[in-house]
CSV table of N, CA and C in Angstrom, one decimal:
chain,number,residue,atom,x,y,z
A,6,UNK,N,18.7,-15.8,7.1
A,6,UNK,CA,19.2,-14.7,6.0
A,6,UNK,C,18.0,-14.1,5.6
A,7,UNK,N,18.2,-12.8,5.1
A,7,UNK,CA,17.3,-11.6,5.0
A,7,UNK,C,17.2,-11.2,3.3
A,8,UNK,N,16.1,-11.0,3.1
A,8,UNK,CA,15.8,-10.7,1.7
A,8,UNK,C,15.5,-9.2,1.8
A,9,UNK,N,15.9,-8.4,0.8
A,9,UNK,CA,15.4,-7.2,0.6
A,9,UNK,C,14.0,-6.7,0.0
A,10,UNK,N,13.4,-5.8,0.9
A,10,UNK,CA,12.3,-5.4,0.4
A,10,UNK,C,12.2,-4.6,-0.8
A,11,UNK,N,13.5,-4.1,-1.6
A,11,UNK,CA,13.3,-3.6,-2.7
A,11,UNK,C,14.7,-4.1,-3.8
A,12,UNK,N,14.3,-3.6,-4.9
A,12,UNK,CA,15.2,-4.2,-6.1
A,12,UNK,C,15.7,-2.7,-6.7
A,13,UNK,N,16.8,-2.3,-6.5
A,13,UNK,CA,17.0,-1.2,-7.1
A,13,UNK,C,17.1,-1.2,-8.5
A,14,UNK,N,17.5,-2.2,-8.9
A,14,UNK,CA,17.7,-2.3,-10.7
A,14,UNK,C,16.4,-2.1,-11.4
A,15,UNK,N,15.4,-2.7,-10.9
A,15,UNK,CA,14.1,-2.9,-11.6
A,15,UNK,C,13.2,-1.5,-10.9
A,16,UNK,N,13.8,-1.1,-9.6
A,16,UNK,CA,13.0,0.1,-8.8
A,16,UNK,C,11.4,-0.4,-8.3
A,17,UNK,N,11.5,-1.6,-8.0
A,17,UNK,CA,10.3,-2.1,-7.2
A,17,UNK,C,10.4,-2.3,-5.9
A,18,UNK,N,9.4,-2.6,-5.0
A,18,UNK,CA,9.6,-2.4,-3.8
A,18,UNK,C,8.5,-3.5,-3.1
A,19,UNK,N,8.3,-4.2,-2.2
A,19,UNK,CA,7.4,-4.8,-1.3
A,19,UNK,C,7.1,-4.4,-0.2
A,20,UNK,N,5.6,-4.6,0.4
A,20,UNK,CA,5.1,-3.7,1.3
A,20,UNK,C,5.6,-5.0,2.5
A,21,UNK,N,5.6,-6.2,2.3
A,21,UNK,CA,6.0,-7.2,3.4
A,21,UNK,C,7.5,-7.5,3.2
A,22,UNK,N,7.5,-8.6,4.1
A,22,UNK,CA,8.8,-9.4,3.6
A,22,UNK,C,9.0,-10.4,2.6
A,23,UNK,N,9.4,-10.1,1.5
A,23,UNK,CA,9.4,-10.7,0.4
A,23,UNK,C,10.0,-12.3,0.2
A,24,UNK,N,9.3,-13.1,-0.3
A,24,UNK,CA,9.6,-14.4,-0.2
A,24,UNK,C,10.6,-14.8,-1.3
A,25,UNK,N,11.2,-16.1,-1.6
A,25,UNK,CA,12.3,-16.1,-2.3
A,25,UNK,C,11.8,-15.8,-4.1
A,26,UNK,N,10.5,-15.9,-4.6
A,26,UNK,CA,10.1,-15.8,-5.7
A,26,UNK,C,9.9,-14.6,-5.8
A,27,UNK,N,10.3,-13.4,-5.0
A,27,UNK,CA,10.0,-12.0,-5.0
A,27,UNK,C,8.6,-11.6,-4.8
A,28,UNK,N,7.8,-12.6,-4.6
A,28,UNK,CA,6.3,-12.0,-4.8
A,28,UNK,C,5.8,-11.4,-3.4
A,29,UNK,N,5.1,-10.4,-3.5
A,29,UNK,CA,4.6,-9.8,-2.0
A,29,UNK,C,4.2,-10.6,-1.2
A,30,UNK,N,4.3,-10.9,-0.2
A,30,UNK,CA,3.4,-12.0,0.8
A,30,UNK,C,2.3,-11.1,1.7
A,31,UNK,N,1.8,-10.0,1.1
A,31,UNK,CA,0.5,-9.3,1.2
A,31,UNK,C,0.2,-8.9,-0.2
A,32,UNK,N,0.1,-9.8,-1.1
A,32,UNK,CA,-0.5,-9.3,-2.2
A,32,UNK,C,-2.0,-9.1,-2.3
A,33,UNK,N,-2.6,-8.5,-2.7
A,33,UNK,CA,-4.3,-8.4,-2.6
A,33,UNK,C,-4.4,-7.5,-4.2
A,34,UNK,N,-5.9,-7.9,-4.4
A,34,UNK,CA,-6.3,-7.3,-5.6
A,34,UNK,C,-6.3,-6.0,-5.8
A,35,UNK,N,-6.4,-5.1,-4.6
A,35,UNK,CA,-6.6,-3.8,-4.5
A,35,UNK,C,-5.3,-3.1,-4.2
A,36,UNK,N,-4.2,-3.7,-4.3
A,36,UNK,CA,-3.1,-3.3,-3.9
A,36,UNK,C,-2.5,-1.8,-5.1
A,37,UNK,N,-2.0,-1.0,-4.5
A,37,UNK,CA,-1.3,-0.1,-5.7
A,37,UNK,C,0.3,0.1,-5.5
A,38,UNK,N,0.6,-1.0,-5.1
A,38,UNK,CA,2.3,-1.0,-4.6
A,38,UNK,C,2.8,-1.2,-5.9
A,39,UNK,N,4.3,-1.3,-5.7
A,39,UNK,CA,5.1,-1.3,-6.9
A,39,UNK,C,5.9,-2.7,-6.8
A,40,UNK,N,5.6,-4.0,-6.5
A,40,UNK,CA,6.1,-5.2,-6.4
A,40,UNK,C,6.6,-5.5,-7.8
A,41,UNK,N,7.4,-6.6,-8.2
A,41,UNK,CA,7.7,-7.1,-9.4
A,41,UNK,C,6.7,-7.4,-10.2
A,42,UNK,N,5.6,-8.2,-9.4
A,42,UNK,CA,4.6,-9.0,-10.2
A,42,UNK,C,3.6,-7.6,-10.6
A,43,UNK,N,3.5,-6.9,-9.7
A,43,UNK,CA,2.5,-5.5,-10.3
A,43,UNK,C,3.2,-4.7,-11.6
A,44,UNK,N,4.4,-4.7,-11.3
A,44,UNK,CA,5.2,-3.7,-12.3
A,44,UNK,C,5.2,-4.6,-13.5
A,45,UNK,N,5.3,-6.1,-13.6
A,45,UNK,CA,5.4,-6.6,-14.8
A,45,UNK,C,4.1,-6.8,-15.4
A,46,UNK,N,2.9,-6.9,-14.7
A,46,UNK,CA,1.4,-6.8,-15.4
A,46,UNK,C,1.0,-5.5,-16.2
A,47,UNK,N,2.2,-4.5,-15.6
A,47,UNK,CA,1.8,-3.2,-16.3
A,47,UNK,C,2.9,-2.9,-17.6
A,48,UNK,N,3.8,-3.2,-17.4
A,48,UNK,CA,5.0,-2.9,-18.5
A,48,UNK,C,5.3,-4.1,-19.1
A,49,UNK,N,5.1,-5.2,-19.0
A,49,UNK,CA,5.3,-6.4,-19.3
A,49,UNK,C,6.7,-6.8,-19.6
A,50,UNK,N,7.3,-6.7,-20.8
A,50,UNK,CA,8.7,-7.4,-21.4
A,50,UNK,C,10.0,-6.1,-20.9
A,51,UNK,N,9.3,-5.0,-20.6
A,51,UNK,CA,10.4,-4.1,-20.6
A,51,UNK,C,11.1,-4.1,-19.1
A,52,UNK,N,10.1,-4.8,-18.2
A,52,UNK,CA,10.9,-5.7,-16.9
A,52,UNK,C,12.0,-6.6,-16.9
A,53,UNK,N,12.0,-7.4,-18.1
A,53,UNK,CA,13.1,-8.3,-18.2
A,53,UNK,C,14.2,-8.0,-18.5
A,54,UNK,N,14.0,-6.5,-19.2
A,54,UNK,CA,15.5,-5.7,-19.4
A,54,UNK,C,15.6,-4.4,-19.0
A,55,UNK,N,15.8,-4.3,-17.8
A,55,UNK,CA,16.1,-3.1,-17.2
A,55,UNK,C,17.3,-2.0,-17.7
A,56,UNK,N,17.0,-0.8,-17.6
A,56,UNK,CA,18.1,0.5,-17.9
A,56,UNK,C,19.3,-0.4,-18.7
A,57,UNK,N,19.0,0.2,-20.0
A,57,UNK,CA,20.2,-0.3,-20.9
A,57,UNK,C,20.8,-1.8,-21.1
A,58,UNK,N,19.7,-2.5,-21.2
A,58,UNK,CA,20.0,-3.9,-21.5
A,58,UNK,C,21.3,-4.2,-22.5
A,59,UNK,N,22.3,-4.8,-22.0
A,59,UNK,CA,23.2,-4.9,-23.1
A,59,UNK,C,24.4,-4.2,-22.9
A,60,UNK,N,24.4,-3.2,-22.3
A,60,UNK,CA,25.4,-2.2,-21.6
A,60,UNK,C,25.8,-2.5,-20.3
A,61,UNK,N,24.4,-2.8,-19.2
A,61,UNK,CA,24.9,-2.9,-17.8
A,61,UNK,C,24.8,-4.4,-17.5
A,62,UNK,N,25.3,-4.8,-16.4
A,62,UNK,CA,24.5,-5.8,-15.8
A,62,UNK,C,24.1,-5.7,-14.5
A,63,UNK,N,23.3,-6.6,-14.4
A,63,UNK,CA,22.2,-6.4,-12.8
A,63,UNK,C,22.3,-7.8,-12.4
A,64,UNK,N,22.7,-7.7,-11.2
A,64,UNK,CA,22.7,-9.1,-10.3
A,64,UNK,C,21.3,-9.3,-9.7
A,65,UNK,N,21.4,-10.7,-9.5
A,65,UNK,CA,20.2,-10.9,-8.8
A,65,UNK,C,20.3,-11.4,-7.6
A,66,UNK,N,19.2,-11.5,-6.9
A,66,UNK,CA,19.3,-12.2,-5.5
A,66,UNK,C,18.8,-13.3,-5.5
A,67,UNK,N,19.6,-14.5,-5.8
A,67,UNK,CA,19.2,-15.9,-5.9
A,67,UNK,C,20.0,-16.4,-5.0
A,68,UNK,N,19.7,-16.3,-3.8
A,68,UNK,CA,20.2,-16.9,-2.5
A,68,UNK,C,19.0,-17.7,-1.8
A,69,UNK,N,19.3,-19.0,-1.5
A,69,UNK,CA,18.2,-19.5,-0.4
A,69,UNK,C,18.8,-19.6,1.1
A,70,UNK,N,18.0,-20.3,1.8
A,70,UNK,CA,18.2,-20.5,2.8
A,70,UNK,C,19.6,-21.5,3.0
A,71,UNK,N,19.7,-22.0,1.9
A,71,UNK,CA,21.0,-23.3,2.0
A,71,UNK,C,22.2,-22.7,1.4
A,72,UNK,N,22.0,-21.3,1.0
A,72,UNK,CA,23.0,-20.9,0.1
A,72,UNK,C,22.9,-20.5,-1.1
A,73,UNK,N,24.0,-20.4,-2.0
A,73,UNK,CA,24.1,-20.4,-3.4
A,73,UNK,C,24.3,-21.6,-4.1
A,74,UNK,N,23.7,-21.9,-5.0
A,74,UNK,CA,24.0,-23.4,-5.7
A,74,UNK,C,23.8,-22.8,-7.3
A,75,UNK,N,24.0,-24.1,-8.1
A,75,UNK,CA,23.6,-23.8,-9.5
A,75,UNK,C,22.5,-23.6,-10.2
A,76,UNK,N,21.7,-23.7,-9.5
A,76,UNK,CA,20.2,-23.1,-9.9
A,76,UNK,C,20.1,-21.9,-9.8
A,77,UNK,N,21.1,-20.7,-9.1
A,77,UNK,CA,21.0,-19.3,-9.1
A,77,UNK,C,21.7,-18.7,-10.3
A,78,UNK,N,22.4,-19.7,-11.3
A,78,UNK,CA,23.0,-19.2,-12.0
A,78,UNK,C,22.0,-18.6,-13.4
A,79,UNK,N,22.3,-17.7,-14.3
A,79,UNK,CA,21.4,-17.3,-15.2
A,79,UNK,C,22.0,-17.2,-16.2
A,80,UNK,N,22.0,-17.9,-17.3
A,80,UNK,CA,22.9,-17.6,-18.4
A,80,UNK,C,22.2,-17.3,-19.8
A,81,UNK,N,22.6,-16.3,-20.4
A,81,UNK,CA,21.9,-15.8,-21.7
A,81,UNK,C,22.5,-16.2,-22.9
A,82,UNK,N,21.7,-16.6,-23.4
A,82,UNK,CA,22.2,-17.6,-24.8
A,82,UNK,C,21.5,-17.3,-26.0
A,83,UNK,N,22.1,-17.4,-27.1
A,83,UNK,CA,21.3,-17.3,-28.3
A,83,UNK,C,21.1,-18.7,-29.0
A,84,UNK,N,20.1,-18.8,-29.9
A,84,UNK,CA,19.9,-19.8,-30.6
A,84,UNK,C,20.4,-19.5,-32.1
A,85,UNK,N,21.7,-19.8,-32.2
A,85,UNK,CA,21.9,-19.4,-33.8
A,85,UNK,C,21.8,-20.9,-34.7
A,86,UNK,N,21.4,-20.3,-36.0
A,86,UNK,CA,21.0,-21.4,-37.0
A,86,UNK,C,19.6,-21.9,-36.7
A,87,UNK,N,19.0,-21.3,-35.9
A,87,UNK,CA,17.3,-21.9,-35.8
A,87,UNK,C,16.5,-21.8,-37.0
A,88,UNK,N,15.9,-22.4,-37.6
A,88,UNK,CA,14.9,-22.1,-38.8
A,88,UNK,C,13.3,-22.8,-38.1
A,89,UNK,N,12.5,-22.2,-39.3
A,89,UNK,CA,11.2,-22.6,-38.8
A,89,UNK,C,10.2,-21.1,-38.6
A,90,UNK,N,10.9,-20.0,-39.2
A,90,UNK,CA,9.7,-19.3,-39.2
A,90,UNK,C,9.2,-18.9,-40.4
A,91,UNK,N,8.0,-18.7,-40.6
A,91,UNK,CA,6.9,-18.9,-41.6
A,91,UNK,C,7.3,-17.5,-42.1
A,92,UNK,N,6.6,-17.4,-43.5
A,92,UNK,CA,6.7,-15.9,-44.1
A,92,UNK,C,6.3,-14.7,-43.5
A,93,UNK,N,5.3,-14.8,-43.0
A,93,UNK,CA,4.7,-13.8,-42.4
A,93,UNK,C,5.1,-13.6,-40.7
A,94,UNK,N,6.0,-14.4,-40.3
A,94,UNK,CA,6.8,-14.1,-39.2
A,94,UNK,C,8.2,-13.2,-39.4
A,95,UNK,N,8.9,-12.4,-38.5
A,95,UNK,CA,10.0,-12.1,-38.3
A,95,UNK,C,10.8,-12.5,-37.4
A,96,UNK,N,11.7,-11.8,-37.0
A,96,UNK,CA,12.5,-12.3,-35.9
A,96,UNK,C,12.5,-11.1,-35.1
A,97,UNK,N,11.4,-10.2,-35.2
A,97,UNK,CA,11.3,-9.3,-34.0
A,97,UNK,C,10.8,-9.9,-32.6
A,98,UNK,N,11.0,-9.6,-31.6
A,98,UNK,CA,10.5,-10.2,-30.4
A,98,UNK,C,9.0,-9.8,-30.2
A,99,UNK,N,8.3,-8.9,-30.7
A,99,UNK,CA,6.8,-8.7,-30.7
A,99,UNK,C,6.3,-9.4,-31.5
A,100,UNK,N,6.9,-10.2,-32.2
A,100,UNK,CA,6.0,-10.8,-33.5
A,100,UNK,C,6.3,-12.6,-32.9
A,101,UNK,N,5.6,-12.8,-32.1
A,101,UNK,CA,6.0,-14.3,-31.5
A,101,UNK,C,4.7,-15.0,-31.6
A,102,UNK,N,4.9,-15.9,-31.5
A,102,UNK,CA,3.7,-17.4,-31.3
A,102,UNK,C,4.1,-18.3,-30.2
A,103,UNK,N,3.2,-18.6,-29.4
A,103,UNK,CA,3.6,-19.7,-28.6
A,103,UNK,C,2.7,-20.8,-28.6
A,104,UNK,N,2.9,-22.1,-29.2
A,104,UNK,CA,2.0,-22.9,-29.4
A,104,UNK,C,1.5,-23.6,-28.1
């Protein structure tokens, strides 16, 4: 099985052959590349929602040496009826606390 060196949905490239985690196998502190790890450290959450999130669907290359299984599925869900936000917090995704 071959893994692509680039992801056109995110606009990222790896210098070497990417492993299943998409981390470049040639990762160095002085790298000026555009792998997914490098790009996520620069733009943060924007990498999670590429190109008009909600209007398009981008597939992921979640295959392994044994093929595709249930761990390859990514289900987007919502927590309806959740409670517990204090008065000083909002439901804005930039206003989060991770205990």
